[in-house]
Amino acid sequence: GQNIDQPTEMTATEGAIVQINCTYQTSGFNGLFWYQQHAGEAPTFLSYNVLDGLEEKGRFSSFLSRSKGYSYLLLKELQMKDSASYLCAAVDSNYQLIWGAGTKLIIKP
Amino acid sequence: IAGITQAPTSQILAAGRRMTLRCTQDMRHNAMYWYRQDLGLGLRLIHYSNTAGTTGKGEVPDGYSVSRANTDDFPLTLASAVPSQTSVYFCASSDSGTASGANVLTFGAGSRLTVL
């Protein structure tokens, strides 16, 4: 079956760096998304990776290794507003999105 | 402000009642989607629409129906609500011609539905 695994919850300190991991098992692969979702709000797009490597976008970076079925989201210089859930979603061979349950990130002062 | 509007924001409903969740977008996106989000689970696709006049079934379509009479509106109907349909429902759209997981999704703010 198809599966996405990511940690349920993580805690980090304001100003620090945190890495949120995501492993996926899909029938075929056509890219991986990261979305951010603040409590009670809609998910919003953060990044899309289809090729191996690291893509940097300001304080956020996303990494993909297709051979390992692995991705991570790296958040630098953490701010209190980064407290949110981070959703990982892989695109399978039929271009369907397979969603992880999300990682709740708690930022402490 | 361009985006997706969902209504109602929240609703408590008796089991067996009919309910329609409304979704309207003003971005002229061709593809629209309905997801449900439950604690501990990933988003699950209920129904989708590639373009006005067409709809398709997602991962969990049973008990739900949709229509797409025009580009902007994509209502979701629960014909006879059951407690297992208690969830947060998100409408989304993408600007590609077809509903595809490789497209960036824009989500509405969600509708929290409780079925008693």
PDB file of C-alpha atoms in Angstrom:
ATOM      1  CA  GLY A   1       0.000   0.000   0.000  1.00  0.00           C
ATOM      2  CA  GLN A   2       0.881   3.647  -0.161  1.00  0.00           C
ATOM      3  CA  ASN A   3       2.096   5.324   2.975  1.00  0.00           C
ATOM      4  CA  ILE A   4       3.541   8.572   4.270  1.00  0.00           C
ATOM      5  CA  ASP A   5       5.286   8.712   7.634  1.00  0.00           C
ATOM      6  CA  GLN A   6       6.169  11.843   9.546  1.00  0.00           C
ATOM      7  CA  PRO A   7       6.556  12.508  13.277  1.00  0.00           C
ATOM      8  CA  THR A   8       3.375  13.428  15.094  1.00  0.00           C
ATOM      9  CA  GLU A   9       4.845  16.273  17.093  1.00  0.00           C
ATOM     10  CA  MET A  10       8.126  18.140  17.531  1.00  0.00           C
ATOM     11  CA  THR A  11       9.248  20.890  19.874  1.00  0.00           C
ATOM     12  CA  ALA A  12      11.935  23.471  19.142  1.00  0.00           C
ATOM     13  CA  THR A  13      13.215  26.735  20.577  1.00  0.00           C
ATOM     14  CA  GLU A  14      12.751  30.170  19.073  1.00  0.00           C
ATOM     15  CA  GLY A  15      15.776  31.117  16.975  1.00  0.00           C
ATOM     16  CA  ALA A  16      16.906  27.522  16.507  1.00  0.00           C
ATOM     17  CA  ILE A  17      16.799  25.164  13.511  1.00  0.00           C
ATOM     18  CA  VAL A  18      14.445  22.208  13.155  1.00  0.00           C
ATOM     19  CA  GLN A  19      14.254  19.429  10.585  1.00  0.00           C
ATOM     20  CA  ILE A  20      10.948  17.665   9.935  1.00  0.00           C
ATOM     21  CA  ASN A  21      11.358  14.329   8.206  1.00  0.00           C
ATOM     22  CA  CYS A  22       8.984  12.540   5.859  1.00  0.00           C
ATOM     23  CA  THR A  23       9.329   9.080   4.370  1.00  0.00           C
ATOM     24  CA  TYR A  24       7.054   7.840   1.647  1.00  0.00           C
ATOM     25  CA  GLN A  25       6.121   4.610  -0.078  1.00  0.00           C
ATOM     26  CA  THR A  26       4.064   5.140  -3.217  1.00  0.00           C
ATOM     27  CA  SER A  27       3.329   3.325  -6.446  1.00  0.00           C
ATOM     28  CA  GLY A  28       5.395   5.552  -8.678  1.00  0.00           C
ATOM     29  CA  PHE A  29       6.464   9.036  -7.734  1.00  0.00           C
ATOM     30  CA  ASN A  30       5.845  12.431  -9.280  1.00  0.00           C
ATOM     31  CA  GLY A  31       7.025  14.803  -6.623  1.00  0.00           C
ATOM     32  CA  LEU A  32       6.542  15.775  -3.003  1.00  0.00           C
ATOM     33  CA  PHE A  33       4.801  18.741  -1.427  1.00  0.00           C
ATOM     34  CA  TRP A  34       5.100  20.450   1.926  1.00  0.00           C
ATOM     35  CA  TYR A  35       2.204  22.530   3.236  1.00  0.00           C
ATOM     36  CA  GLN A  36       1.939  24.585   6.431  1.00  0.00           C
ATOM     37  CA  GLN A  37      -1.279  24.610   8.429  1.00  0.00           C
ATOM     38  CA  HIS A  38      -1.833  26.889  11.410  1.00  0.00           C
ATOM     39  CA  ALA A  39      -4.392  25.656  13.923  1.00  0.00           C
ATOM     40  CA  GLY A  40      -7.915  26.209  12.684  1.00  0.00           C
ATOM     41  CA  GLU A  41      -6.760  27.477   9.316  1.00  0.00           C
ATOM     42  CA  ALA A  42      -6.309  26.233   5.770  1.00  0.00           C
ATOM     43  CA  PRO A  43      -3.129  24.498   4.594  1.00  0.00           C
ATOM     44  CA  THR A  44      -0.875  26.771   2.543  1.00  0.00           C
ATOM     45  CA  PHE A  45       1.758  25.716   0.013  1.00  0.00           C
ATOM     46  CA  LEU A  46       5.402  25.783   1.090  1.00  0.00           C
ATOM     47  CA  SER A  47       7.395  23.750  -1.434  1.00  0.00           C
ATOM     48  CA  TYR A  48       7.379  21.149  -4.190  1.00  0.00           C
ATOM     49  CA  ASN A  49      10.341  18.884  -4.977  1.00  0.00           C
ATOM     50  CA  VAL A  50      10.509  16.468  -7.881  1.00  0.00           C
ATOM     51  CA  LEU A  51      14.292  16.246  -8.353  1.00  0.00           C
ATOM     52  CA  ASP A  52      16.840  15.125  -5.779  1.00  0.00           C
ATOM     53  CA  GLY A  53      18.475  17.821  -3.769  1.00  0.00           C
ATOM     54  CA  LEU A  54      17.888  20.816  -1.591  1.00  0.00           C
ATOM     55  CA  GLU A  55      15.709  23.779  -2.528  1.00  0.00           C
ATOM     56  CA  GLU A  56      15.997  26.881  -0.397  1.00  0.00           C
ATOM     57  CA  LYS A  57      13.304  29.481   0.000  1.00  0.00           C
ATOM     58  CA  GLY A  58      14.173  32.046   2.626  1.00  0.00           C
ATOM     59  CA  ARG A  59      14.181  30.503   6.092  1.00  0.00           C
ATOM     60  CA  PHE A  60      12.621  27.298   4.752  1.00  0.00           C
ATOM     61  CA  SER A  61      14.392  24.610   2.738  1.00  0.00           C
ATOM     62  CA  SER A  62      13.123  21.299   1.431  1.00  0.00           C
ATOM     63  CA  PHE A  63      15.204  18.247   0.545  1.00  0.00           C
ATOM     64  CA  LEU A  64      14.343  15.184  -1.505  1.00  0.00           C
ATOM     65  CA  SER A  65      16.041  11.827  -2.020  1.00  0.00           C
ATOM     66  CA  ARG A  66      14.032   9.743  -4.480  1.00  0.00           C
ATOM     67  CA  SER A  67      16.226   6.673  -4.031  1.00  0.00           C
ATOM     68  CA  LYS A  68      15.595   6.671  -0.279  1.00  0.00           C
ATOM     69  CA  GLY A  69      11.934   7.719  -0.409  1.00  0.00           C
ATOM     70  CA  TYR A  70      12.789  10.528   1.949  1.00  0.00           C
ATOM     71  CA  SER A  71      12.257  14.238   2.291  1.00  0.00           C
ATOM     72  CA  TYR A  72      12.772  16.814   4.971  1.00  0.00           C
ATOM     73  CA  LEU A  73      11.700  20.365   5.646  1.00  0.00           C
ATOM     74  CA  LEU A  74      14.312  22.542   7.323  1.00  0.00           C
ATOM     75  CA  LEU A  75      13.211  25.640   9.182  1.00  0.00           C
ATOM     76  CA  LYS A  76      15.907  28.105  10.269  1.00  0.00           C
ATOM     77  CA  GLU A  77      15.802  31.024  12.695  1.00  0.00           C
ATOM     78  CA  LEU A  78      12.569  29.756  14.142  1.00  0.00           C
ATOM     79  CA  GLN A  79       9.915  32.296  15.026  1.00  0.00           C
ATOM     80  CA  MET A  80       6.870  31.857  17.225  1.00  0.00           C
ATOM     81  CA  LYS A  81       4.667  32.208  14.145  1.00  0.00           C
ATOM     82  CA  ASP A  82       6.220  28.986  12.777  1.00  0.00           C
ATOM     83  CA  SER A  83       4.186  27.049  15.330  1.00  0.00           C
ATOM     84  CA  ALA A  84       1.923  25.055  13.034  1.00  0.00           C
ATOM     85  CA  SER A  85       1.386  21.642  11.528  1.00  0.00           C
ATOM     86  CA  TYR A  86       3.512  20.709   8.530  1.00  0.00           C
ATOM     87  CA  LEU A  87       1.933  18.353   6.023  1.00  0.00           C
ATOM     88  CA  CYS A  88       3.942  16.149   3.696  1.00  0.00           C
ATOM     89  CA  ALA A  89       2.235  14.838   0.553  1.00  0.00           C
ATOM     90  CA  ALA A  90       3.630  12.641  -2.224  1.00  0.00           C
ATOM     91  CA  VAL A  91       2.317  12.421  -5.767  1.00  0.00           C
ATOM     92  CA  ASP A  92       1.954   8.847  -7.034  1.00  0.00           C
ATOM     93  CA  SER A  93       2.098   7.423 -10.541  1.00  0.00           C
ATOM     94  CA  ASN A  94      -1.564   8.339 -11.143  1.00  0.00           C
ATOM     95  CA  TYR A  95      -0.876  11.900 -10.033  1.00  0.00           C
ATOM     96  CA  GLN A  96      -2.905  11.370  -6.874  1.00  0.00           C
ATOM     97  CA  LEU A  97      -1.790  13.088  -3.668  1.00  0.00           C
ATOM     98  CA  ILE A  98      -0.979  10.837  -0.727  1.00  0.00           C
ATOM     99  CA  TRP A  99      -1.015  12.896   2.474  1.00  0.00           C
ATOM    100  CA  GLY A 100       0.801  12.338   5.730  1.00  0.00           C
ATOM    101  CA  ALA A 101      -1.017  13.009   9.005  1.00  0.00           C
ATOM    102  CA  GLY A 102       1.117  16.091   9.627  1.00  0.00           C
ATOM    103  CA  THR A 103       3.766  17.099  12.147  1.00  0.00           C
ATOM    104  CA  LYS A 104       2.701  19.547  14.826  1.00  0.00           C
ATOM    105  CA  LEU A 105       5.616  21.888  15.526  1.00  0.00           C
ATOM    106  CA  ILE A 106       5.638  23.653  18.878  1.00  0.00           C
ATOM    107  CA  ILE A 107       8.002  26.610  19.261  1.00  0.00           C
ATOM    108  CA  LYS A 108       9.028  27.592  22.758  1.00  0.00           C
ATOM    109  CA  PRO A 109      10.557  30.949  23.717  1.00  0.00           C
TER     110      PRO A 109
ATOM    111  CA  ILE B   1      -9.356  39.274  -1.996  1.00  0.00           C
ATOM    112  CA  ALA B   2      -8.957  36.370  -4.405  1.00  0.00           C
ATOM    113  CA  GLY B   3      -9.421  32.947  -2.959  1.00  0.00           C
ATOM    114  CA  ILE B   4     -11.889  30.325  -1.847  1.00  0.00           C
ATOM    115  CA  THR B   5     -14.905  30.965   0.351  1.00  0.00           C
ATOM    116  CA  GLN B   6     -16.515  28.129   2.279  1.00  0.00           C
ATOM    117  CA  ALA B   7     -19.792  28.198   4.188  1.00  0.00           C
ATOM    118  CA  PRO B   8     -20.809  27.491   6.831  1.00  0.00           C
ATOM    119  CA  THR B   9     -17.719  27.875   8.999  1.00  0.00           C
ATOM    120  CA  SER B  10     -19.147  25.360  11.421  1.00  0.00           C
ATOM    121  CA  GLN B  11     -22.358  23.422  11.822  1.00  0.00           C
ATOM    122  CA  ILE B  12     -23.890  20.942  14.247  1.00  0.00           C
ATOM    123  CA  LEU B  13     -26.244  18.575  12.505  1.00  0.00           C
ATOM    124  CA  ALA B  14     -28.571  15.795  13.602  1.00  0.00           C
ATOM    125  CA  ALA B  15     -27.950  12.384  12.077  1.00  0.00           C
ATOM    126  CA  GLY B  16     -30.145  11.710   9.075  1.00  0.00           C
ATOM    127  CA  ARG B  17     -30.361  15.354   8.024  1.00  0.00           C
ATOM    128  CA  ARG B  18     -29.270  16.612   4.634  1.00  0.00           C
ATOM    129  CA  MET B  19     -26.473  19.169   4.525  1.00  0.00           C
ATOM    130  CA  THR B  20     -24.770  21.111   1.766  1.00  0.00           C
ATOM    131  CA  LEU B  21     -21.367  22.690   2.254  1.00  0.00           C
ATOM    132  CA  ARG B  22     -20.781  25.570  -0.115  1.00  0.00           C
ATOM    133  CA  CYS B  23     -17.547  26.433  -1.869  1.00  0.00           C
ATOM    134  CA  THR B  24     -16.924  29.365  -4.190  1.00  0.00           C
ATOM    135  CA  GLN B  25     -13.665  30.443  -5.798  1.00  0.00           C
ATOM    136  CA  ASP B  26     -12.873  33.619  -7.707  1.00  0.00           C
ATOM    137  CA  MET B  27      -9.538  32.613  -9.203  1.00  0.00           C
ATOM    138  CA  ARG B  28     -11.030  31.025 -12.348  1.00  0.00           C
ATOM    139  CA  HIS B  29      -9.304  27.742 -11.481  1.00  0.00           C
ATOM    140  CA  ASN B  30     -10.473  24.804 -13.546  1.00  0.00           C
ATOM    141  CA  ALA B  31      -9.926  22.045 -10.994  1.00  0.00           C
ATOM    142  CA  MET B  32     -11.658  21.858  -7.605  1.00  0.00           C
ATOM    143  CA  TYR B  33     -11.520  19.347  -4.790  1.00  0.00           C
ATOM    144  CA  TRP B  34     -13.204  18.411  -1.518  1.00  0.00           C
ATOM    145  CA  TYR B  35     -11.127  16.932   1.300  1.00  0.00           C
ATOM    146  CA  ARG B  36     -11.905  15.859   4.822  1.00  0.00           C
ATOM    147  CA  GLN B  37      -9.380  16.172   7.626  1.00  0.00           C
ATOM    148  CA  ASP B  38      -9.597  13.994  10.723  1.00  0.00           C
ATOM    149  CA  LEU B  39      -7.296  13.936  13.725  1.00  0.00           C
ATOM    150  CA  GLY B  40      -4.371  11.589  13.223  1.00  0.00           C
ATOM    151  CA  LEU B  41      -5.104  11.071   9.546  1.00  0.00           C
ATOM    152  CA  GLY B  42      -3.904  12.769   6.417  1.00  0.00           C
ATOM    153  CA  LEU B  43      -6.231  14.760   4.203  1.00  0.00           C
ATOM    154  CA  ARG B  44      -8.531  12.435   2.280  1.00  0.00           C
ATOM    155  CA  LEU B  45     -10.012  13.309  -1.087  1.00  0.00           C
ATOM    156  CA  ILE B  46     -13.797  12.960  -1.288  1.00  0.00           C
ATOM    157  CA  HIS B  47     -14.616  14.216  -4.786  1.00  0.00           C
ATOM    158  CA  TYR B  48     -12.955  16.342  -7.417  1.00  0.00           C
ATOM    159  CA  SER B  49     -13.825  18.191 -10.597  1.00  0.00           C
ATOM    160  CA  ASN B  50     -11.506  18.795 -13.537  1.00  0.00           C
ATOM    161  CA  THR B  51     -13.699  21.447 -15.096  1.00  0.00           C
ATOM    162  CA  ALA B  52     -17.258  22.738 -15.040  1.00  0.00           C
ATOM    163  CA  GLY B  53     -19.707  19.968 -15.873  1.00  0.00           C
ATOM    164  CA  THR B  54     -17.472  17.058 -14.783  1.00  0.00           C
ATOM    165  CA  THR B  55     -16.896  15.383 -11.430  1.00  0.00           C
ATOM    166  CA  GLY B  56     -14.984  12.372 -10.174  1.00  0.00           C
ATOM    167  CA  LYS B  57     -14.755  10.202  -7.075  1.00  0.00           C
ATOM    168  CA  GLY B  58     -11.848  10.416  -4.703  1.00  0.00           C
ATOM    169  CA  GLU B  59     -10.673   8.112  -1.953  1.00  0.00           C
ATOM    170  CA  VAL B  60     -13.738   8.368   0.336  1.00  0.00           C
ATOM    171  CA  PRO B  61     -16.783   9.320  -1.786  1.00  0.00           C
ATOM    172  CA  ASP B  62     -19.497   7.237  -0.078  1.00  0.00           C
ATOM    173  CA  GLY B  63     -22.254   9.304   1.487  1.00  0.00           C
ATOM    174  CA  TYR B  64     -21.258  12.450  -0.402  1.00  0.00           C
ATOM    175  CA  SER B  65     -22.203  13.999  -3.717  1.00  0.00           C
ATOM    176  CA  VAL B  66     -20.986  17.043  -5.630  1.00  0.00           C
ATOM    177  CA  SER B  67     -21.967  19.116  -8.617  1.00  0.00           C
ATOM    178  CA  ARG B  68     -20.070  21.586 -10.790  1.00  0.00           C
ATOM    179  CA  ALA B  69     -22.570  23.674 -12.688  1.00  0.00           C
ATOM    180  CA  ASN B  70     -20.073  26.480 -13.310  1.00  0.00           C
ATOM    181  CA  THR B  71     -16.383  27.276 -12.808  1.00  0.00           C
ATOM    182  CA  ASP B  72     -16.752  29.063  -9.490  1.00  0.00           C
ATOM    183  CA  ASP B  73     -19.008  26.845  -7.377  1.00  0.00           C
ATOM    184  CA  PHE B  74     -18.450  23.316  -6.094  1.00  0.00           C
ATOM    185  CA  PRO B  75     -20.968  22.355  -3.373  1.00  0.00           C
ATOM    186  CA  LEU B  76     -20.654  19.158  -1.344  1.00  0.00           C
ATOM    187  CA  THR B  77     -23.856  17.456  -0.195  1.00  0.00           C
ATOM    188  CA  LEU B  78     -24.353  14.905   2.552  1.00  0.00           C
ATOM    189  CA  ALA B  79     -27.681  13.302   1.678  1.00  0.00           C
ATOM    190  CA  SER B  80     -28.243  11.721   5.089  1.00  0.00           C
ATOM    191  CA  ALA B  81     -25.551  12.651   7.603  1.00  0.00           C
ATOM    192  CA  VAL B  82     -24.022  10.036   9.920  1.00  0.00           C
ATOM    193  CA  PRO B  83     -21.750  10.589  12.955  1.00  0.00           C
ATOM    194  CA  SER B  84     -18.721   9.218  11.069  1.00  0.00           C
ATOM    195  CA  GLN B  85     -18.992  12.239   8.796  1.00  0.00           C
ATOM    196  CA  THR B  86     -18.023  14.491  11.695  1.00  0.00           C
ATOM    197  CA  SER B  87     -14.894  16.179  10.357  1.00  0.00           C
ATOM    198  CA  VAL B  88     -13.345  19.353   9.033  1.00  0.00           C
ATOM    199  CA  TYR B  89     -14.039  19.750   5.336  1.00  0.00           C
ATOM    200  CA  PHE B  90     -11.716  21.685   3.054  1.00  0.00           C
ATOM    201  CA  CYS B  91     -12.478  22.830  -0.437  1.00  0.00           C
ATOM    202  CA  ALA B  92      -9.472  23.436  -2.680  1.00  0.00           C
ATOM    203  CA  SER B  93      -8.714  24.483  -6.232  1.00  0.00           C
ATOM    204  CA  SER B  94      -5.800  24.434  -8.656  1.00  0.00           C
ATOM    205  CA  ASP B  95      -5.126  26.351 -11.825  1.00  0.00           C
ATOM    206  CA  SER B  96      -4.339  23.402 -14.059  1.00  0.00           C
ATOM    207  CA  GLY B  97      -6.845  22.094 -16.555  1.00  0.00           C
ATOM    208  CA  THR B  98      -7.147  18.773 -14.777  1.00  0.00           C
ATOM    209  CA  ALA B  99      -7.259  17.689 -11.167  1.00  0.00           C
ATOM    210  CA  SER B 100      -3.767  16.451 -10.496  1.00  0.00           C
ATOM    211  CA  GLY B 101      -1.760  15.840  -7.403  1.00  0.00           C
ATOM    212  CA  ALA B 102       1.153  17.645  -9.009  1.00  0.00           C
ATOM    213  CA  ASN B 103      -0.669  20.975  -8.944  1.00  0.00           C
ATOM    214  CA  VAL B 104      -0.356  23.475  -6.119  1.00  0.00           C
ATOM    215  CA  LEU B 105      -3.608  23.598  -4.199  1.00  0.00           C
ATOM    216  CA  THR B 106      -5.273  26.677  -2.771  1.00  0.00           C
ATOM    217  CA  PHE B 107      -7.498  25.779   0.171  1.00  0.00           C
ATOM    218  CA  GLY B 108     -10.548  27.385   1.702  1.00  0.00           C
ATOM    219  CA  ALA B 109     -10.666  28.046   5.444  1.00  0.00           C
ATOM    220  CA  GLY B 110     -12.634  24.887   6.135  1.00  0.00           C
ATOM    221  CA  SER B 111     -16.058  23.903   7.421  1.00  0.00           C
ATOM    222  CA  ARG B 112     -16.236  22.113  10.760  1.00  0.00           C
ATOM    223  CA  LEU B 113     -19.159  19.694  10.759  1.00  0.00           C
ATOM    224  CA  THR B 114     -20.417  17.787  13.793  1.00  0.00           C
ATOM    225  CA  VAL B 115     -23.038  15.089  13.281  1.00  0.00           C
ATOM    226  CA  LEU B 116     -24.827  13.969  16.440  1.00  0.00           C
TER     227      LEU B 116
END
